[in-house]
CSV table of C-alpha atoms in Angstrom, one decimal:
chain,number,residue,atom,x,y,z
A,1,UNK,CA,6.8,118.5,-170.6
A,2,UNK,CA,4.0,118.7,-168.1
A,3,UNK,CA,3.0,122.0,-166.5
A,4,UNK,CA,4.2,122.6,-163.0
A,5,UNK,CA,1.7,124.3,-160.7
A,6,UNK,CA,2.4,122.6,-157.4
A,7,UNK,CA,5.1,120.8,-155.4
A,8,UNK,CA,3.1,117.6,-156.2
A,9,UNK,CA,3.9,118.2,-159.9
A,10,UNK,CA,7.6,118.4,-159.1
A,11,UNK,CA,8.0,115.4,-156.8
A,12,UNK,CA,5.2,113.1,-157.8
A,13,UNK,CA,2.8,111.2,-155.6
A,14,UNK,CA,3.4,109.1,-152.5
A,15,UNK,CA,5.8,111.4,-150.7
A,16,UNK,CA,5.7,113.8,-147.8
A,17,UNK,CA,7.3,117.3,-148.1
A,18,UNK,CA,9.5,118.0,-145.1
A,19,UNK,CA,10.7,121.6,-145.2
A,20,UNK,CA,12.1,122.1,-141.7
A,21,UNK,CA,15.7,121.9,-140.7
A,22,UNK,CA,16.3,119.2,-138.0
A,23,UNK,CA,16.0,120.4,-134.4
A,24,UNK,CA,19.1,118.4,-133.5
A,25,UNK,CA,21.6,119.7,-136.1
A,26,UNK,CA,20.5,123.2,-137.2
A,27,UNK,CA,23.6,123.9,-139.2
A,28,UNK,CA,24.3,127.4,-140.4
A,29,UNK,CA,20.7,128.5,-140.1
A,30,UNK,CA,18.8,131.0,-138.0
A,31,UNK,CA,18.8,129.8,-134.4
A,32,UNK,CA,15.4,131.2,-133.7
A,33,UNK,CA,12.9,128.2,-133.5
A,34,UNK,CA,10.0,130.4,-134.5
A,35,UNK,CA,11.7,131.5,-137.7
A,36,UNK,CA,12.4,127.9,-138.6
A,37,UNK,CA,8.9,126.9,-137.9
A,38,UNK,CA,7.5,129.8,-140.0
A,39,UNK,CA,9.4,128.4,-143.0
A,40,UNK,CA,7.3,125.2,-142.8
A,41,UNK,CA,4.3,127.3,-143.8
A,42,UNK,CA,6.0,129.0,-146.8
A,43,UNK,CA,5.0,126.5,-149.4
A,44,UNK,CA,1.5,125.5,-148.2
A,45,UNK,CA,-0.2,127.5,-151.0
A,46,UNK,CA,1.8,125.8,-153.7
A,47,UNK,CA,2.0,122.2,-152.3
A,48,UNK,CA,-1.1,121.1,-154.1
A,49,UNK,CA,-2.0,117.5,-153.0
A,50,UNK,CA,1.4,116.8,-151.5
A,51,UNK,CA,1.3,116.2,-147.8
A,52,UNK,CA,3.4,118.7,-145.8
A,53,UNK,CA,5.0,118.2,-142.4
A,54,UNK,CA,4.5,121.6,-140.8
A,55,UNK,CA,4.4,123.4,-137.5
A,56,UNK,CA,1.0,123.7,-135.8
A,57,UNK,CA,1.8,127.4,-135.5
A,58,UNK,CA,1.4,127.9,-139.3
A,59,UNK,CA,-1.5,125.5,-139.7
A,60,UNK,CA,-4.1,127.5,-137.8
A,61,UNK,CA,-7.6,128.3,-139.1
A,62,UNK,CA,-6.9,132.0,-138.8
A,63,UNK,CA,-3.8,131.8,-141.0
A,64,UNK,CA,-5.7,129.7,-143.6
A,65,UNK,CA,-8.6,132.2,-143.7
A,66,UNK,CA,-6.1,135.0,-144.2
A,67,UNK,CA,-4.6,133.2,-147.2
A,68,UNK,CA,-8.1,132.5,-148.6
A,69,UNK,CA,-8.9,136.2,-148.3
A,70,UNK,CA,-5.9,136.9,-150.6
A,71,UNK,CA,-7.1,134.3,-153.1
A,72,UNK,CA,-4.8,131.5,-152.0
A,73,UNK,CA,-5.9,128.1,-150.8
A,74,UNK,CA,-4.3,125.2,-149.0
A,75,UNK,CA,-5.3,121.8,-150.3
A,76,UNK,CA,-2.4,119.8,-149.0
A,77,UNK,CA,-2.9,117.3,-146.1
A,78,UNK,CA,-1.1,118.9,-143.2
A,79,UNK,CA,0.9,116.7,-140.7
A,80,UNK,CA,1.3,119.0,-137.7
A,81,UNK,CA,3.9,119.1,-134.9
A,82,UNK,CA,4.4,121.5,-132.0
A,83,UNK,CA,8.0,121.4,-130.7
A,84,UNK,CA,10.9,119.1,-131.1
A,85,UNK,CA,9.4,116.0,-129.4
A,86,UNK,CA,6.3,116.0,-131.6
A,87,UNK,CA,8.4,116.6,-134.7
A,88,UNK,CA,10.6,113.6,-133.9
A,89,UNK,CA,7.4,111.5,-133.2
A,90,UNK,CA,5.9,112.4,-136.5
A,91,UNK,CA,9.1,111.5,-138.3
A,92,UNK,CA,9.3,108.2,-136.6
A,93,UNK,CA,5.7,107.3,-137.5
A,94,UNK,CA,6.4,108.2,-141.2
A,95,UNK,CA,9.6,106.2,-141.3
A,96,UNK,CA,7.8,103.2,-139.7
A,97,UNK,CA,5.1,103.2,-142.5
A,98,UNK,CA,7.7,103.3,-145.2
A,99,UNK,CA,6.9,106.9,-146.4
A,100,UNK,CA,9.5,108.6,-148.5
A,101,UNK,CA,10.3,112.1,-147.2
A,102,UNK,CA,11.3,115.0,-149.5
A,103,UNK,CA,13.6,116.6,-147.0
A,104,UNK,CA,14.9,120.1,-147.8
A,105,UNK,CA,17.7,119.7,-145.2
A,106,UNK,CA,19.7,116.6,-144.4
A,107,UNK,CA,18.6,115.0,-141.1
A,108,UNK,CA,20.7,112.6,-139.0
A,109,UNK,CA,20.3,109.0,-140.2
A,110,UNK,CA,19.0,108.1,-136.7
A,111,UNK,CA,16.0,110.4,-137.4
A,112,UNK,CA,15.5,109.9,-141.2
A,113,UNK,CA,17.3,106.8,-142.6
A,114,UNK,CA,18.6,107.1,-146.1
A,115,UNK,CA,16.1,104.5,-147.3
A,116,UNK,CA,13.3,106.9,-146.2
A,117,UNK,CA,14.6,109.9,-148.2
A,118,UNK,CA,13.5,110.7,-151.7
A,119,UNK,CA,16.6,112.8,-152.5
A,120,UNK,CA,19.7,110.9,-151.3
A,121,UNK,CA,21.4,112.8,-148.4
A,122,UNK,CA,24.8,112.4,-150.1
A,123,UNK,CA,23.5,114.4,-153.1
A,124,UNK,CA,22.2,117.2,-150.9
A,125,UNK,CA,25.4,117.4,-148.9
A,126,UNK,CA,27.6,117.7,-152.0
A,127,UNK,CA,25.5,120.1,-153.9
A,128,UNK,CA,25.0,122.5,-150.9
A,129,UNK,CA,28.5,122.4,-149.6
A,130,UNK,CA,30.0,125.8,-150.4
A,131,UNK,CA,33.4,124.2,-150.9
A,132,UNK,CA,32.1,122.4,-154.1
A,133,UNK,CA,30.7,125.5,-155.9
A,134,UNK,CA,33.5,125.5,-158.5
A,135,UNK,CA,32.6,121.9,-159.5
A,136,UNK,CA,29.1,123.0,-160.4
A,137,UNK,CA,29.4,126.5,-161.8
A,138,UNK,CA,30.9,127.4,-165.2
A,139,UNK,CA,34.4,128.6,-164.7
A,140,UNK,CA,33.9,132.1,-166.0
A,141,UNK,CA,31.3,132.8,-163.3
A,142,UNK,CA,33.3,131.4,-160.3
A,143,UNK,CA,34.7,134.2,-158.0
A,144,UNK,CA,38.3,134.1,-157.1
A,145,UNK,CA,38.3,131.6,-154.2
A,146,UNK,CA,40.5,129.1,-152.4
A,147,UNK,CA,39.7,126.2,-150.1
A,148,UNK,CA,41.9,126.4,-147.0
A,149,UNK,CA,42.2,124.7,-143.6
A,150,UNK,CA,40.5,126.5,-140.7
A,151,UNK,CA,43.7,126.3,-138.7
A,152,UNK,CA,45.4,128.5,-141.2
A,153,UNK,CA,42.7,131.1,-141.0
A,154,UNK,CA,42.9,131.1,-137.2
A,155,UNK,CA,46.6,131.8,-137.3
A,156,UNK,CA,46.0,134.9,-139.5
A,157,UNK,CA,47.3,136.0,-142.8
A,158,UNK,CA,50.8,136.6,-141.8
A,159,UNK,CA,51.4,133.1,-140.4
A,160,UNK,CA,49.2,130.9,-142.7
A,161,UNK,CA,50.5,127.5,-143.8
A,162,UNK,CA,51.6,128.3,-147.4
A,163,UNK,CA,52.2,131.3,-149.6
A,164,UNK,CA,49.0,130.9,-151.6
A,165,UNK,CA,46.8,130.8,-148.5
A,166,UNK,CA,48.7,133.8,-147.0
A,167,UNK,CA,48.1,135.8,-150.2
A,168,UNK,CA,44.4,134.9,-150.2
A,169,UNK,CA,43.9,136.0,-146.6
A,170,UNK,CA,46.0,139.1,-147.1
A,171,UNK,CA,43.6,140.6,-149.7
A,172,UNK,CA,41.3,142.5,-147.3
A,173,UNK,CA,38.4,142.7,-147.2
A,174,UNK,CA,37.9,139.0,-147.8
A,175,UNK,CA,34.9,136.7,-147.4
A,176,UNK,CA,35.0,133.5,-145.4
A,177,UNK,CA,32.5,130.7,-146.0
A,178,UNK,CA,32.0,127.5,-144.1
A,179,UNK,CA,32.8,124.5,-146.4
A,180,UNK,CA,30.4,122.3,-144.6
A,181,UNK,CA,27.9,119.5,-145.3
A,182,UNK,CA,25.5,121.1,-142.8
A,183,UNK,CA,22.6,123.3,-144.1
A,184,UNK,CA,23.1,127.0,-144.5
A,185,UNK,CA,20.7,129.8,-145.4
A,186,UNK,CA,20.1,133.6,-145.0
A,187,UNK,CA,23.8,134.3,-145.1
A,188,UNK,CA,24.7,131.9,-142.3
A,189,UNK,CA,28.1,130.4,-142.5
A,190,UNK,CA,29.5,133.5,-144.2
A,191,UNK,CA,31.7,136.3,-142.7
A,192,UNK,CA,33.0,139.5,-144.3
A,193,UNK,CA,36.5,140.1,-142.7
A,194,UNK,CA,38.2,143.4,-143.0
A,195,UNK,CA,41.1,142.9,-140.6
A,196,UNK,CA,42.8,140.3,-138.4
A,197,UNK,CA,40.3,140.8,-135.6
A,198,UNK,CA,37.5,139.8,-138.0
A,199,UNK,CA,39.5,136.7,-139.1
A,200,UNK,CA,39.9,135.6,-135.5
A,201,UNK,CA,36.2,136.2,-134.7
A,202,UNK,CA,35.1,134.3,-137.8
A,203,UNK,CA,37.5,131.4,-137.1
A,204,UNK,CA,36.0,131.1,-133.6
A,205,UNK,CA,32.5,131.0,-135.0
A,206,UNK,CA,33.7,128.3,-137.5
A,207,UNK,CA,35.0,126.0,-134.8
A,208,UNK,CA,34.5,122.4,-135.8
A,209,UNK,CA,34.7,123.1,-139.5
A,210,UNK,CA,37.8,121.6,-141.1
A,211,UNK,CA,37.9,123.8,-144.2
A,212,UNK,CA,36.7,127.2,-145.3
A,213,UNK,CA,36.4,129.0,-148.5
A,214,UNK,CA,38.4,132.3,-148.8
A,215,UNK,CA,36.7,134.3,-151.5
A,216,UNK,CA,37.2,137.8,-153.0
A,217,UNK,CA,34.7,140.5,-151.8
A,218,UNK,CA,33.1,141.6,-155.0
A,219,UNK,CA,32.0,145.2,-155.9
A,220,UNK,CA,28.3,144.1,-155.9
A,221,UNK,CA,25.7,146.5,-157.4
A,222,UNK,CA,22.9,144.0,-156.9
A,223,UNK,CA,22.5,140.3,-156.4
A,224,UNK,CA,19.7,138.1,-157.7
A,225,UNK,CA,18.5,134.7,-156.8
A,226,UNK,CA,17.7,132.7,-160.0
A,227,UNK,CA,15.1,130.0,-159.4
A,228,UNK,CA,15.2,126.7,-161.2
A,229,UNK,CA,13.4,123.4,-160.9
A,230,UNK,CA,13.8,120.0,-162.3
A,231,UNK,CA,10.8,117.7,-162.0
A,232,UNK,CA,10.4,114.0,-162.1
A,233,UNK,CA,10.2,114.2,-165.9
A,234,UNK,CA,13.8,115.4,-166.1
A,235,UNK,CA,13.0,118.8,-167.7
A,236,UNK,CA,14.8,121.8,-166.3
A,237,UNK,CA,12.8,125.0,-166.1
A,238,UNK,CA,13.8,128.5,-165.2
A,239,UNK,CA,11.1,130.1,-162.9
A,240,UNK,CA,12.3,133.6,-162.6
A,241,UNK,CA,14.5,135.9,-160.4
A,242,UNK,CA,14.3,137.7,-157.1
A,243,UNK,CA,16.6,140.6,-156.2
A,244,UNK,CA,18.3,140.0,-152.9
A,245,UNK,CA,18.0,142.4,-149.9
A,246,UNK,CA,21.0,141.9,-147.6
A,247,UNK,CA,22.4,143.8,-144.7
A,248,UNK,CA,26.0,145.0,-144.2
A,249,UNK,CA,27.1,141.6,-142.8
A,250,UNK,CA,25.7,139.8,-145.9
A,251,UNK,CA,22.6,138.4,-144.1
A,252,UNK,CA,19.4,137.9,-146.1
A,253,UNK,CA,16.6,140.3,-145.4
A,254,UNK,CA,14.1,139.4,-148.1
A,255,UNK,CA,13.8,140.2,-151.8
A,256,UNK,CA,12.5,142.6,-154.3
A,257,UNK,CA,10.5,141.0,-157.1
A,258,UNK,CA,10.0,143.2,-160.1
A,259,UNK,CA,9.6,143.0,-163.9
A,260,UNK,CA,13.3,143.5,-164.5
A,261,UNK,CA,14.8,140.5,-166.3
A,262,UNK,CA,17.9,138.7,-164.9
A,263,UNK,CA,21.1,138.8,-167.1
A,264,UNK,CA,20.8,136.2,-169.9
A,265,UNK,CA,24.3,135.0,-169.2
A,266,UNK,CA,23.4,134.3,-165.6
A,267,UNK,CA,20.3,132.4,-166.6
A,268,UNK,CA,22.3,130.3,-169.1
A,269,UNK,CA,24.8,129.5,-166.4
A,270,UNK,CA,21.9,128.5,-164.1
A,271,UNK,CA,20.8,125.9,-166.7
A,272,UNK,CA,24.3,124.5,-166.8
A,273,UNK,CA,24.5,124.3,-163.0
A,274,UNK,CA,21.2,122.4,-162.9
A,275,UNK,CA,22.3,120.0,-165.7
A,276,UNK,CA,25.4,119.1,-163.6
A,277,UNK,CA,23.2,118.7,-160.5
A,278,UNK,CA,20.8,116.4,-162.4
A,279,UNK,CA,23.7,114.2,-163.4
A,280,UNK,CA,24.4,113.7,-159.7
A,281,UNK,CA,20.9,112.6,-159.0
A,282,UNK,CA,19.1,115.8,-158.0
A,283,UNK,CA,15.4,116.5,-158.5
A,284,UNK,CA,13.6,119.5,-157.1
A,285,UNK,CA,14.0,123.3,-156.7
A,286,UNK,CA,17.2,125.4,-156.5
A,287,UNK,CA,18.1,129.0,-156.1
A,288,UNK,CA,21.5,130.4,-157.3
A,289,UNK,CA,22.7,133.7,-155.9
A,290,UNK,CA,24.4,135.7,-158.6
A,291,UNK,CA,26.3,139.0,-158.1
A,292,UNK,CA,26.0,141.7,-160.7
A,293,UNK,CA,29.2,143.7,-160.1
A,294,UNK,CA,29.9,147.4,-160.7
A,295,UNK,CA,32.6,146.5,-163.3
A,296,UNK,CA,30.1,144.4,-165.3
A,297,UNK,CA,31.2,141.0,-164.1
A,298,UNK,CA,28.7,138.3,-163.1
A,299,UNK,CA,29.7,135.9,-160.4
A,300,UNK,CA,27.8,133.0,-158.7
A,301,UNK,CA,28.0,133.5,-154.9
A,302,UNK,CA,26.0,130.6,-153.6
A,303,UNK,CA,24.1,127.5,-154.6
A,304,UNK,CA,21.0,126.4,-152.7
A,305,UNK,CA,19.5,123.1,-153.8
A,306,UNK,CA,16.2,123.3,-152.0
A,307,UNK,CA,13.2,125.5,-151.9
A,308,UNK,CA,14.5,129.0,-151.2
A,309,UNK,CA,13.0,131.8,-149.2
A,310,UNK,CA,11.7,133.5,-152.4
A,311,UNK,CA,10.7,130.4,-154.3
A,312,UNK,CA,7.0,130.6,-153.5
A,313,UNK,CA,6.8,134.3,-154.4
A,314,UNK,CA,8.5,133.7,-157.8
A,315,UNK,CA,6.3,130.6,-158.3
A,316,UNK,CA,3.1,132.5,-157.6
A,317,UNK,CA,4.1,135.5,-159.7
A,318,UNK,CA,4.3,133.1,-162.7
A,319,UNK,CA,0.9,131.6,-161.9
A,320,UNK,CA,-1.2,134.7,-160.8
A,321,UNK,CA,-1.9,137.3,-163.6
A,322,UNK,CA,-2.6,140.0,-161.0
A,323,UNK,CA,0.9,139.6,-159.5
A,324,UNK,CA,2.6,139.7,-162.9
A,325,UNK,CA,1.0,143.1,-163.4
A,326,UNK,CA,2.4,144.5,-160.2
A,327,UNK,CA,5.4,146.9,-160.6
A,328,UNK,CA,7.2,146.0,-157.4
A,329,UNK,CA,6.8,143.4,-154.7
A,330,UNK,CA,8.8,143.3,-151.4
A,331,UNK,CA,9.1,139.8,-149.9
A,332,UNK,CA,9.9,139.9,-146.2
A,333,UNK,CA,9.0,138.7,-142.7
A,334,UNK,CA,7.2,140.9,-140.1
A,335,UNK,CA,7.1,140.6,-136.4
A,336,UNK,CA,3.9,141.4,-134.6
A,337,UNK,CA,4.2,143.8,-131.6
A,338,UNK,CA,1.1,142.2,-130.0
A,339,UNK,CA,-0.5,138.8,-130.0
A,340,UNK,CA,-1.3,136.5,-132.9
A,341,UNK,CA,-4.9,137.8,-133.2
A,342,UNK,CA,-3.5,141.4,-133.6
A,343,UNK,CA,-1.1,140.3,-136.3
A,344,UNK,CA,-3.9,138.6,-138.2
A,345,UNK,CA,-6.1,141.7,-137.9
A,346,UNK,CA,-3.4,144.0,-139.2
A,347,UNK,CA,-2.5,141.7,-142.0
A,348,UNK,CA,-6.2,141.3,-142.9
A,349,UNK,CA,-6.6,145.0,-143.3
A,350,UNK,CA,-3.7,145.1,-145.8
A,351,UNK,CA,-5.1,142.1,-147.6
A,352,UNK,CA,-8.5,143.7,-147.9
A,353,UNK,CA,-6.8,146.8,-149.3
A,354,UNK,CA,-5.1,144.7,-152.0
A,355,UNK,CA,-1.6,145.7,-150.9
A,356,UNK,CA,-0.5,142.4,-149.2
A,357,UNK,CA,-0.3,138.8,-150.3
A,358,UNK,CA,0.4,136.7,-147.2
A,359,UNK,CA,2.4,133.5,-147.6
A,360,UNK,CA,2.5,132.2,-144.0
A,361,UNK,CA,1.5,133.4,-140.5
A,362,UNK,CA,2.9,131.9,-137.3
A,363,UNK,CA,1.4,131.6,-133.9
A,364,UNK,CA,4.1,130.9,-131.3
A,365,UNK,CA,1.6,129.8,-128.7
A,366,UNK,CA,0.4,126.9,-130.9
A,367,UNK,CA,3.8,126.3,-132.2
A,368,UNK,CA,5.2,126.1,-128.7
A,369,UNK,CA,8.0,128.6,-129.1
A,370,UNK,CA,9.0,131.9,-127.5
A,371,UNK,CA,8.9,135.2,-129.2
A,372,UNK,CA,6.4,137.3,-131.2
A,373,UNK,CA,4.0,136.1,-133.9
A,374,UNK,CA,5.4,136.2,-137.4
A,375,UNK,CA,4.1,136.9,-140.9
A,376,UNK,CA,5.8,136.2,-144.2
A,377,UNK,CA,4.3,137.9,-147.3
A,378,UNK,CA,4.6,140.1,-150.3
A,379,UNK,CA,3.9,143.8,-150.1
A,380,UNK,CA,2.7,145.2,-153.4
A,381,UNK,CA,3.1,148.6,-155.1
A,382,UNK,CA,3.5,150.3,-158.5
A,383,UNK,CA,7.1,151.1,-157.5
A,384,UNK,CA,9.5,150.6,-154.7
A,385,UNK,CA,8.8,153.9,-153.0
A,386,UNK,CA,5.1,153.1,-152.8
A,387,UNK,CA,6.0,149.7,-151.2
A,388,UNK,CA,8.2,151.6,-148.7
A,389,UNK,CA,5.3,153.8,-147.7
A,390,UNK,CA,3.1,150.8,-147.2
A,391,UNK,CA,5.8,149.2,-145.1
A,392,UNK,CA,5.7,152.2,-142.9
A,393,UNK,CA,1.9,151.9,-142.7
A,394,UNK,CA,2.2,148.3,-141.6
A,395,UNK,CA,4.7,149.4,-138.9
A,396,UNK,CA,2.1,151.8,-137.5
A,397,UNK,CA,-0.3,148.8,-137.3
A,398,UNK,CA,2.2,146.8,-135.3
A,399,UNK,CA,4.0,144.8,-138.0
A,400,UNK,CA,7.7,145.6,-137.9
């Protein structure tokens, strides 16, 4: 078993890491191009020698100096793009040279042929389709759920196509999830429905999807993302957990990373999920969202076979002694109220004070997108209330 310190240790040599969702088929992901470009900078500090296809907006000298000031370095060769046309051009060039791409999201075959992918697209599609969760998760941790036709949801609980579907839809509130091969993240493709009007609205948003998952709304006290990786040597490793921060609609807003251990039964289930994924041909990172319910139940909510939003934070915590000693860390994204230089300056002050570990900074001008500059990072404190006070301080400096 070799030690994993970088993406290169996981995927091996000779590949290019491609973290961005395709411009042409965004799936159930944020529609904001700046946010999707920011994601391409999230793993630069843990890529090692692995080349990364990333936005020019995250590959700036200013951003790399900010990372270096926090004790993080980028050693990966960076293949930059700015906008959809340049992204497509870089992909075409890589495909022409026979480079294998480690894509985190399935691209159309016209953009990335299957022969150019390191992880077969059919594997990613199956593993990430919410309709297939029960085939991968130990039965005891599967929520009450049913796969139904979207047409039945659109007609409402009282007129659904069969008694079982009617009963599933009648248990309000209920959660609807897109059973789709398209990528999803940050709560996309998920709707909490409390009445018929919610069902109608959700079914309109789901237009084009043939099937949806109707799932019980659980009494969740907290949910955690369990991080696993299987490298080219075939060994499965548990990396750690990050507590989810979600809004009332179930959308991801970041994570708390603390010293609190995840439930052992959930970790054991995670190993089994990974074993089943490996049998289907998967190699790489995964994050499994597990609900810890008020009645003591554990239930697996979602499976994400890719690098997750909190993967780098958990990875770095395991590698950096000073982070292991921190009582609480808040992973989140900030918007700058001014220009990119102002964002870098404000972040730099927090880095110098030892309260912020930046993971990526995005300049929309060089990334050729609209909107404010963005920063992803970890805010540190002895406890959550101290982190909250430091969030307020960053807000006064223009990072909100």
